[in-house]
Structures are given as structure tokens and as C-alpha cells.
Short mmCIF file of C-alpha atoms and ligand atoms in Angstrom, two decimals:
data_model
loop_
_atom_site.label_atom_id
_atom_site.label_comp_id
_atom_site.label_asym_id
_atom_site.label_seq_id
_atom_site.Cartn_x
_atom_site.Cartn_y
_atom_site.Cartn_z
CA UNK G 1 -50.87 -80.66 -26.06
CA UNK G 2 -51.11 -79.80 -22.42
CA UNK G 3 -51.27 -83.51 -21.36
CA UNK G 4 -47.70 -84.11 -23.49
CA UNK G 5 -46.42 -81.24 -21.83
CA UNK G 6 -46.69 -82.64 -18.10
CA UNK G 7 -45.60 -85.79 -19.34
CA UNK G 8 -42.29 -84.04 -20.52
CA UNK G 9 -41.90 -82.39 -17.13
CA UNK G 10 -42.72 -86.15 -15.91
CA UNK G 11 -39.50 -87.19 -17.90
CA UNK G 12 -37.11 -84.51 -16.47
CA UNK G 13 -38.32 -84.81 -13.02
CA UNK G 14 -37.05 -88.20 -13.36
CA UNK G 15 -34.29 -87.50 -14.96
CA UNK G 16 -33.46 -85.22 -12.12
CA UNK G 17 -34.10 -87.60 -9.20
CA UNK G 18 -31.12 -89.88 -11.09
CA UNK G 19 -28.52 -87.37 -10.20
CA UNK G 20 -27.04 -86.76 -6.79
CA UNK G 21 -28.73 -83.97 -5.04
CA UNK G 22 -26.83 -81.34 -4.58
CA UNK G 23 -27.15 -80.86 -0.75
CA UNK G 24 -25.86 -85.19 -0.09
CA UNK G 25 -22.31 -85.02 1.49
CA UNK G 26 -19.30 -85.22 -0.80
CA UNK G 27 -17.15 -88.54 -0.81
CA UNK G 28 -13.46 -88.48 -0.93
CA UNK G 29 -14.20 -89.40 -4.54
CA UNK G 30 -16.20 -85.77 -4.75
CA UNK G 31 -13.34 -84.16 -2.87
CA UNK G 32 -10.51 -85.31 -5.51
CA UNK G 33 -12.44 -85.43 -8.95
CA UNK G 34 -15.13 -83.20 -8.57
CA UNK G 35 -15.62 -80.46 -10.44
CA UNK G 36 -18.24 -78.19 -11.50
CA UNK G 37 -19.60 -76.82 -15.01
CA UNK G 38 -21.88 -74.02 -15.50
CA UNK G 39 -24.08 -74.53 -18.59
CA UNK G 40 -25.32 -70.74 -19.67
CA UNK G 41 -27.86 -69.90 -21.91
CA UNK G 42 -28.71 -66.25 -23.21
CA UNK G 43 -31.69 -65.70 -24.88
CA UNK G 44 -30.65 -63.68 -27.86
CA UNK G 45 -33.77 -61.73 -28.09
CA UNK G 46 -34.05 -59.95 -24.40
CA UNK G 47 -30.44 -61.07 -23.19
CA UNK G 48 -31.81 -62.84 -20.44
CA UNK G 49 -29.31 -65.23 -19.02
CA UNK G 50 -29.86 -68.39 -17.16
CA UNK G 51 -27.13 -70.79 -15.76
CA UNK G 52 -27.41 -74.42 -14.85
CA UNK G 53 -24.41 -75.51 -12.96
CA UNK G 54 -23.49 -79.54 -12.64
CA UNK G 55 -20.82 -81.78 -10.91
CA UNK G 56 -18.80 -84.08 -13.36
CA UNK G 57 -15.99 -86.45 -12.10
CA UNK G 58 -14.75 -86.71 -15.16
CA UNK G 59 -15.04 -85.02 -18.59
CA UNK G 60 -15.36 -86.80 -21.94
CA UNK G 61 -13.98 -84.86 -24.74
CA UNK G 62 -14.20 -84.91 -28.43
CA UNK G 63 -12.01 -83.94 -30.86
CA UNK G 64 -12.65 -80.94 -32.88
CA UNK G 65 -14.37 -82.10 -35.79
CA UNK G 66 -12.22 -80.41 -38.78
CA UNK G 67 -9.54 -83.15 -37.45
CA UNK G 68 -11.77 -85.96 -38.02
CA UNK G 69 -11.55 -88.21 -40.99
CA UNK G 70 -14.49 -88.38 -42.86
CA UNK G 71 -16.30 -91.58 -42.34
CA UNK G 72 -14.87 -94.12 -44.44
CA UNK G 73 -17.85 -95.46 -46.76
CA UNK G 74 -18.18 -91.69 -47.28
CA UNK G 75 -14.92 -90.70 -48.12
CA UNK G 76 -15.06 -93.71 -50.54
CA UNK G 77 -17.30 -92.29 -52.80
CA UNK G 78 -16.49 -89.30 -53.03
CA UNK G 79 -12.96 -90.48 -54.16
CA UNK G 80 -14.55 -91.60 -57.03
CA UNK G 81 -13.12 -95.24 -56.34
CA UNK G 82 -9.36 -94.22 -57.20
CA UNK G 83 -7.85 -96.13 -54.93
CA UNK G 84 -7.09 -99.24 -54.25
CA UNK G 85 -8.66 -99.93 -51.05
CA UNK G 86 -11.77 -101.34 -52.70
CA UNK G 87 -13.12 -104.55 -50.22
CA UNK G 88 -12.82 -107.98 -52.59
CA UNK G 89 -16.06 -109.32 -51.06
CA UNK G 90 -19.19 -107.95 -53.97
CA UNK G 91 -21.90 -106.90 -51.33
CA UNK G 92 -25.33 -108.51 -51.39
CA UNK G 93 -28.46 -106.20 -52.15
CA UNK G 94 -29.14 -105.59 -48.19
CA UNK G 95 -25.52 -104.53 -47.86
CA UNK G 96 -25.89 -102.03 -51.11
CA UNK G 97 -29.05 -101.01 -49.55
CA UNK G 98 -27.50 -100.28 -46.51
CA UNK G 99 -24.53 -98.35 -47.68
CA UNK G 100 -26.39 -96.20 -49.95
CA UNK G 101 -28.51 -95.19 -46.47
CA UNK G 102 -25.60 -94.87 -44.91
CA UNK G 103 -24.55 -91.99 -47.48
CA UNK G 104 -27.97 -90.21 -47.49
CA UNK G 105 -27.46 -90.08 -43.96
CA UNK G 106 -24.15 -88.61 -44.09
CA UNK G 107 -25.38 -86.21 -47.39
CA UNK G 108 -28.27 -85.17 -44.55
CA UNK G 109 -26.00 -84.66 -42.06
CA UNK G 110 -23.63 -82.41 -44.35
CA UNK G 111 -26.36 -80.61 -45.13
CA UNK G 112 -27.64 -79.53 -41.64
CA UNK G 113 -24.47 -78.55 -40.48
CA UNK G 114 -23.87 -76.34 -43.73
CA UNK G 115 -27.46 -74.82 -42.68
CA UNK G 116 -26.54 -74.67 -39.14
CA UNK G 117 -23.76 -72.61 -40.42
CA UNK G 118 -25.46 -70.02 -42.58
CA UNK G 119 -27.64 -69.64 -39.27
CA UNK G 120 -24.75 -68.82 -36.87
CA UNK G 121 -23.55 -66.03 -38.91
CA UNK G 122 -26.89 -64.21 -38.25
CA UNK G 123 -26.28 -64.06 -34.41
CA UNK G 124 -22.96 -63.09 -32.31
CA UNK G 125 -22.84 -65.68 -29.75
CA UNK G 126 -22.28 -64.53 -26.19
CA UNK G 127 -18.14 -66.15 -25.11
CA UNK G 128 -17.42 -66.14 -21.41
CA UNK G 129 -14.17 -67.49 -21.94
CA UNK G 130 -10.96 -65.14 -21.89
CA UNK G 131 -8.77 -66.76 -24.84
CA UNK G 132 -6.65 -64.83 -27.72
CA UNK G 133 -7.36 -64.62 -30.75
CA UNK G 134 -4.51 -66.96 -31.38
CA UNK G 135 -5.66 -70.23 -29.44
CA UNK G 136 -7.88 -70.80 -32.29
CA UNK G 137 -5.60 -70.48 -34.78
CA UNK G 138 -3.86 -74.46 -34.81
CA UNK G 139 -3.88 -76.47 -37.11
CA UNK G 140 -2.92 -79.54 -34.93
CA UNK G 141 -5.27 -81.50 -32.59
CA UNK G 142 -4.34 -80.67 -29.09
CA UNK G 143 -5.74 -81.34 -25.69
CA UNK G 144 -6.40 -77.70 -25.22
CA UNK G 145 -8.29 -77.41 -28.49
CA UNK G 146 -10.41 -79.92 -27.66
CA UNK G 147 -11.07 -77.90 -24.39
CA UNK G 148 -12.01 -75.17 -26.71
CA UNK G 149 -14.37 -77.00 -28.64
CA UNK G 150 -16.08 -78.33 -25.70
CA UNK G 151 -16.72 -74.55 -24.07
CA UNK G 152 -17.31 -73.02 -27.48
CA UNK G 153 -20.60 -71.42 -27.76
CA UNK G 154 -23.62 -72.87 -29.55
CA UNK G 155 -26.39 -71.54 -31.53
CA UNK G 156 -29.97 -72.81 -30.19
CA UNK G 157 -32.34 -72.62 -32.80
CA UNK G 158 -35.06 -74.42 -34.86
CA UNK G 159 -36.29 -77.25 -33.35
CA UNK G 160 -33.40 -76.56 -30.23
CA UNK G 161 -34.65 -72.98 -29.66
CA UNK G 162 -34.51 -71.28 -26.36
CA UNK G 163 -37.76 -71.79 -24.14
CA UNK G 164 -37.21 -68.08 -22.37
CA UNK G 165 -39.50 -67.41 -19.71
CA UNK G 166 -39.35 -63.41 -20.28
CA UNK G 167 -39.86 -63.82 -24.09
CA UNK G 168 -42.94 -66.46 -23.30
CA UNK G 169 -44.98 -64.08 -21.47
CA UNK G 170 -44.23 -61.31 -24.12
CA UNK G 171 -46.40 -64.22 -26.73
CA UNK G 172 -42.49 -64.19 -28.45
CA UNK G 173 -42.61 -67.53 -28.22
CA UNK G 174 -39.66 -70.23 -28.54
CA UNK G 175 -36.48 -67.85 -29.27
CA UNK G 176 -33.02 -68.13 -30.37
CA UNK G 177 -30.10 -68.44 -27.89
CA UNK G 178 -26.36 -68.79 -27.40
CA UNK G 179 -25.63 -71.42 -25.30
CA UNK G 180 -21.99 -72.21 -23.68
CA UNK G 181 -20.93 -74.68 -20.97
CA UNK G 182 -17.70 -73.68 -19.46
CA UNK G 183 -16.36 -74.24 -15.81
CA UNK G 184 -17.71 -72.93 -12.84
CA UNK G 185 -14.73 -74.64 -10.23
CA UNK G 186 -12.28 -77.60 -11.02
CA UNK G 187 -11.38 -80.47 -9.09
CA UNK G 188 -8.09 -81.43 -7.46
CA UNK G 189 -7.67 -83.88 -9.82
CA UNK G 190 -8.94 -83.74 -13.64
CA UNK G 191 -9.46 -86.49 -15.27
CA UNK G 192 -10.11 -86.26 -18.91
CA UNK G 193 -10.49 -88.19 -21.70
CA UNK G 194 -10.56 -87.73 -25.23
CA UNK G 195 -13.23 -89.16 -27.31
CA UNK G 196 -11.77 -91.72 -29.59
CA UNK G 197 -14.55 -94.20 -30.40
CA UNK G 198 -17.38 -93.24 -32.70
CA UNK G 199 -20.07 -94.88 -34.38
CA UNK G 200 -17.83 -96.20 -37.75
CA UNK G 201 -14.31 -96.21 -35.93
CA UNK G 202 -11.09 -95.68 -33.00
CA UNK G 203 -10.02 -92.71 -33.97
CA UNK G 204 -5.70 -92.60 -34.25
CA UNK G 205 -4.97 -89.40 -34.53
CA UNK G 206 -2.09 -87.90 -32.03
CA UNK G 207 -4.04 -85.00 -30.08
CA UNK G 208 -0.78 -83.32 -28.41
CA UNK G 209 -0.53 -82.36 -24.94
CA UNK G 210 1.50 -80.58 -22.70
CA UNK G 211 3.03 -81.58 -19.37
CA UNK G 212 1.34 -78.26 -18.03
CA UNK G 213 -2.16 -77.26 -18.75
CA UNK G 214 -3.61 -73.96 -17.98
CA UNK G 215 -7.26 -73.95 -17.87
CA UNK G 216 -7.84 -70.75 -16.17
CA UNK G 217 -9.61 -69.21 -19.36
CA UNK G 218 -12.47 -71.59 -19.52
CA UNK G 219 -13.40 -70.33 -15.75
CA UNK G 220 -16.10 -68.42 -15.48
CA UNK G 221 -15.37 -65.97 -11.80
CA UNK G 222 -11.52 -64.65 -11.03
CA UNK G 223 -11.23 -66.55 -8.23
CA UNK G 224 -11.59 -69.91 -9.58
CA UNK G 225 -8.98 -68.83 -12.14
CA UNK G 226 -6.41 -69.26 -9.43
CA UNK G 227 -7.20 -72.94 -9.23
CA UNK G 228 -7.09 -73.57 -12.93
CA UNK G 229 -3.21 -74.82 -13.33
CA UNK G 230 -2.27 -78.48 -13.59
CA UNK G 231 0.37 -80.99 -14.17
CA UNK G 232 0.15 -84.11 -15.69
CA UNK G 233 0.90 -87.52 -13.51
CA UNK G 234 -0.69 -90.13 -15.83
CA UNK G 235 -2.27 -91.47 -18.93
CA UNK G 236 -4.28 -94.90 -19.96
CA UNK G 237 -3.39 -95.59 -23.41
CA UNK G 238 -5.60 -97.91 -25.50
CA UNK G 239 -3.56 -100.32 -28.16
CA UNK G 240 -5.50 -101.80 -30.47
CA UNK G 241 -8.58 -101.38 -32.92
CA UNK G 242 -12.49 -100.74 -32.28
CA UNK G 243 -12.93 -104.58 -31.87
CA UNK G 244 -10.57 -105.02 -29.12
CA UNK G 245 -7.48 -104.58 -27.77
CA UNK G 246 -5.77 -103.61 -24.66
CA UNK G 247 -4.64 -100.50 -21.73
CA UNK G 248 -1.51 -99.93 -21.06
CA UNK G 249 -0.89 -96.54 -18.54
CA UNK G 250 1.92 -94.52 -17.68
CA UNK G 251 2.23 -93.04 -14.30
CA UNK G 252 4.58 -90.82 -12.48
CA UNK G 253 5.11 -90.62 -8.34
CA UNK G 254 2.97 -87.60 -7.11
CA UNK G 255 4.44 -84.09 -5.90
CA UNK G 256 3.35 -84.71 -2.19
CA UNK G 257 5.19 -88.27 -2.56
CA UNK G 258 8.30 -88.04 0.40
CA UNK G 259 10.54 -91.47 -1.69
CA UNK G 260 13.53 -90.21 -3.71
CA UNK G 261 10.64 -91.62 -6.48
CA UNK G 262 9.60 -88.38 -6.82
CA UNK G 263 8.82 -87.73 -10.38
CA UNK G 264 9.73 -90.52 -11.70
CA UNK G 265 7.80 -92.60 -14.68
CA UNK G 266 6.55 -95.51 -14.90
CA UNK G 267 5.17 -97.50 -17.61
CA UNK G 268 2.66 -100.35 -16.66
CA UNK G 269 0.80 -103.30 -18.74
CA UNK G 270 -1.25 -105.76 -16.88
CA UNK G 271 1.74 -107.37 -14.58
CA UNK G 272 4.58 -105.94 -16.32
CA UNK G 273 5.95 -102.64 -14.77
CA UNK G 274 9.17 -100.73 -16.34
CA UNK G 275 10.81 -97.50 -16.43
CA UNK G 276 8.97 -95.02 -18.58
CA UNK G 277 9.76 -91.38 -19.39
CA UNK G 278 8.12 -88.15 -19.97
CA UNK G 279 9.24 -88.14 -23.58
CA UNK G 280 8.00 -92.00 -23.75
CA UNK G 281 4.42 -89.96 -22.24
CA UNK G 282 4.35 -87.31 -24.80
CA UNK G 283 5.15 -89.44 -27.49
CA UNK G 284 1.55 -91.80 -27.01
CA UNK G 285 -1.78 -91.82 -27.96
CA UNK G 286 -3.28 -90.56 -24.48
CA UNK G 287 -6.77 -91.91 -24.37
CA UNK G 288 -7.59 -90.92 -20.26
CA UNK G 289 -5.13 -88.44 -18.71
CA UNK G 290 -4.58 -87.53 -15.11
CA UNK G 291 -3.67 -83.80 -13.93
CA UNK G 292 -3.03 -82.98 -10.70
CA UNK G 293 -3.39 -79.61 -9.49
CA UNK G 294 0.11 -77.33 -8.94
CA UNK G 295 0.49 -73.62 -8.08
CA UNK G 296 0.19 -71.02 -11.20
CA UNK G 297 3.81 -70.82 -12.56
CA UNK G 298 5.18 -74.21 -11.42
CA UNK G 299 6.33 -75.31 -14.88
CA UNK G 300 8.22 -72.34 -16.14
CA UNK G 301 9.88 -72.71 -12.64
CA UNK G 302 10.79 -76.00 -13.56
CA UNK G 303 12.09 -75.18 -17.04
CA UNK G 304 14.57 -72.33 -15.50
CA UNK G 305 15.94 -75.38 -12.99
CA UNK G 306 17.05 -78.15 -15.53
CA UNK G 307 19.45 -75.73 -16.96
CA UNK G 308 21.47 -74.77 -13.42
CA UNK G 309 20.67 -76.96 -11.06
CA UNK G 310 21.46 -74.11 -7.97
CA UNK G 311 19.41 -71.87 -9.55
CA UNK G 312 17.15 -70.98 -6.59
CA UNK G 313 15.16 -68.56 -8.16
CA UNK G 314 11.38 -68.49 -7.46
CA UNK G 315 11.55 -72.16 -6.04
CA UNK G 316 10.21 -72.57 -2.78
CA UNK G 317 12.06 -73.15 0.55
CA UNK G 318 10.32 -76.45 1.25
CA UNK G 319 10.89 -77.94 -2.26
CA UNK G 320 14.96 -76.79 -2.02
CA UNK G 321 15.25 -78.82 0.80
CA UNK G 322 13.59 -81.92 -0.21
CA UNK G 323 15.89 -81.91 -3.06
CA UNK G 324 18.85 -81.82 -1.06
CA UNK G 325 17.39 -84.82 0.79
CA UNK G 326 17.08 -86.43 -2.64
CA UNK G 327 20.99 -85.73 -3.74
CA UNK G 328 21.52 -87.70 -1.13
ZN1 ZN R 401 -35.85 -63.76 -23.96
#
């Protein structure tokens, strides 16, 4: 037991030496994209907290699964076979055998989370976050919910529980915990993306966003909070199916950008480069989107300009000016 034990610790150590240590200088890269998570864990039994925090240059994000569509051989049978989607080709014995595996796995899967479930009620899981009551209640995809999913807490339990050091030496043994990873800074520049390709399929589903996005509840100290307001410059869009298909992006002059550009879209695929819009933006299927960081407030600031366009309230000296320059 002891020998598997050390070769476990063997594992992580190595797992370890694959990330950058924390103390090696930050690239330009670090500077712009890097951010930081905090991954805490309370055991449930003493309270005892631990935090791990990790840089990301990016976050991957999946969609909260009550928007998912069930996978499709799935789906199939429990439909009973009304419709009319049946495939022509009769599949051979290995194919039958396959599908029917495919289900049990699915059935298994079902299960587990049902159990999963009934175990969560038993425990009140420890939320960092600051959100109302009403962010959960949507009942369209969005960018922020999947932000919410991804910093939602977790039950650790079963074969996941909690290794706690405090309950250990008590003889508790493994214990039950609430685990949560939510953000300990943010970079300069977020880029997210939004996980659209599982095992069976590209998920199409629109997942809404919002030229503005206000993180600052999914940061863990006040401070940080500050930094937690951004404004979206660009998107990658993906056209096409699981098999292939191609990127198109959108992408829109940056704040600190001096040319009478300023703010203005552009739509790009491969050589081809036209006019795009912010409407054309909200309209697509963002698979990768670009925020860059603005001051708290910036967009409602924006909103009171487009309907008087000397309406000088709460805009900033600097930014009056440069628009003159631009009217010219
Ligand atoms: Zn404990």
C-alpha cells in the first residue's frame, strides 16, 4: 500500500515539474493573458480550508449541462423511434453491440449523477462568489452562465473525497468537502472559449454574450474586484461540423488605438477582410472571445453617449478630446 502511495506522490511530483514554476519571470505573453485561479477546498467535517492557486492564459469553458442536447443515440431511444430520423444503413452485430454499450454507458452515467445529486443535498457547499439570487435564474445559455458553472461549488465525496490533513490525524479518515475554483486576479486580456466539441458532437447552440462583462463576483479579495470589468474586441467563430470546417474572426481596433479606426469592426476569413459590425458580432456563434480590460462603468457611459452626442457626463477629459480629433 505504502509502496503505491510514493509512487502516486512520484506521479504528481512530475506532474508538477511540467508546469512553470512560479518564481520564472513572466513573458509579455504572462503580462497580457495571465491570470490566476484559486482552487479552494473545505473539508466539510472540521472546516479546514486549503487553497491552491494556478496561472491559466486562457480558460476553456463548458456549457452548463441542462443546455446540452442529450447525446443523440441516446435521445434516440428514448423517443421510442417516432421520428423519422432513423439511419437507412441496418447496422452489423459489432455496431448493435456497440450502441447498446454506448447506452449502458449513458444509463450509468445518468445514474451517478442522479446519486451525486441525492448526495449534495446532504451538505451546504461553502460559495465564495458574491452573485444574486437571480443570476441563476436563466433559462438561456450565456457566457456569464457558463462562468457560473465553471466557479460553482462541488461536492467531493466517495471515491473523490477530501484527503484533510487535520481530519487524518484525528483516524477520520478520507472526508467530504466542498470544493470551488474561482479567480484569484485576471489578466489584461481574457481570453475564453466556450467548449463546443464533445465526445459525440459540435455543439450549435447560441450561448449569448454581452459587449460588457463584469466578472467582479467570481473574485475572491475586494481589490481584485476592481480589475474584474471588460469589453469585448474579438471573437474566432468556427463554421462547419465536428469533421471539419473553417475560422472566421471578427475584430474591432483597440481603445488605446490613436487612427480615426477606433472601434471599428472588422470581419476577417483567411485573405478576405470586410466591414463587420457589433450587431454582425452578437449575432454569431462565438467559439474564442477576446476581452480587453476597461474601467468599472465604461459601458453604461457609453450607452448615455449614443443618445446626445455632447453629453459630457462622466466621460473623461482625454477621451472628449480624442473624439473631437475624430469629427474631424
Ligand atoms: Zn477536516
Amino acid at each position: 500500500e505504502e509502496e503505491e502511495k510514493e509512487e502516486e506522490e512520484e506521479e504528481e511530483d512530475k506532474l508538477e515539474d511540467r508546469k512553470r514554476p512560479n518564481d520564472e519571470p513572466n513573458t509579455f505573453i504572462d503580462d497580457i493573458f495571465g491570470g490566476e485561479t484559486a482552487s479552494i477546498v473545505t473539508c466539510l467535517r472540521c472546516n479546514r480550508e486549503s487553497m491552491r492557486r494556478e496561472k491559466f492564459l486562457h480558460l476553456s469553458l463548458e456549457i452548463p449541462p441542462m443546455f446540452l442536447p442529450k447525446p443523440p443515440s441516446f435521445s434516440h431511444q428514448q423517443g421510442g423511434g417516432g421520428g423519422g430520423k432513423r439511419k437507412g444503413k441496418r447496422k452489423g452485430r459489432g455496431g448493435q453491440q456497440q450502441e447498446a454499450q454506448r447506452i449502458a454507458e449513458e444509463k450509468r452515467r445518468e445514474k451517478e449523477r442522479e446519486r451525486e445529486e441525492e448526495e449534495r443535498k446532504k451538505y451546504t457547499l461553502i460559495d465564495h462568489r458574491t452573485l444574486d439570487d437571480d443570476d441563476e435564474k436563466t433559462s438561456k445559455a450565456t457566457l456569464l452562465g457558463c462562468f457560473r458553472h465553471f466557479s460553482s461549488p462541488e461536492l467531493l465525496c466517495g471515491a473523490d473525497a477530501f484527503f484533510c490533513e487535520a481530519c487524518i490525524s484525528n483516524d477520520f479518515g478520507l472526508t467530504p468537502a466542498s470544493k470551488q475554483i474561482i479567480f484569484h486576479s485576471l489578466p489584461e486580456v481574457l481570453c475564453v472559449s466556450v467548449k463546443r466539441f464533445t465526445a459525440f458532437q459540435k455543439l450549435t447552440l447560441n450561448v449569448d454574450f454581452e459587449e460588457y462583462l463584469d466578472l467582479s463576483s467570481f473574485v475572491l479579495n475586494e481589490r481584485e474586484k476592481e480589475n474584474a470589468y471588460y469589453r469585448l474586441f474579438g471573437i474566432v467563430v468556427h463554421q462547419g461540423s465536428m469533421g471539419g470546417g473553417h475560422y472566421v474572426a471578427f475584430t474591432k481596433k483597440l481603445t488605446n488605438s490613436l487612427s480615426s479606426e477606433r472601434g471599428v469592426w472588422y470581419y476577417s476569413s483567411d485573405e478576405q477582410l470586410q466591414g463587420g459590425s457589433l450587431k454582425k458580432v452578437m449575432g454569431s456563434q462565438a467559439y474564442v472571445l477576446f476581452y480587453e480590460r476597461v474601467e468599472r462603468g465604461e459601458g453604461e457611459e457609453e450607452k448615455g453617449e449614443k443618445g446626445e452626442a455632447d453629453e459630457t457626463k462622466g466621460v473623461k477629459k482625454e477621451e472628449k478630446e480624442e473624439k473631437k480629433e475624430e469629427k474631424k
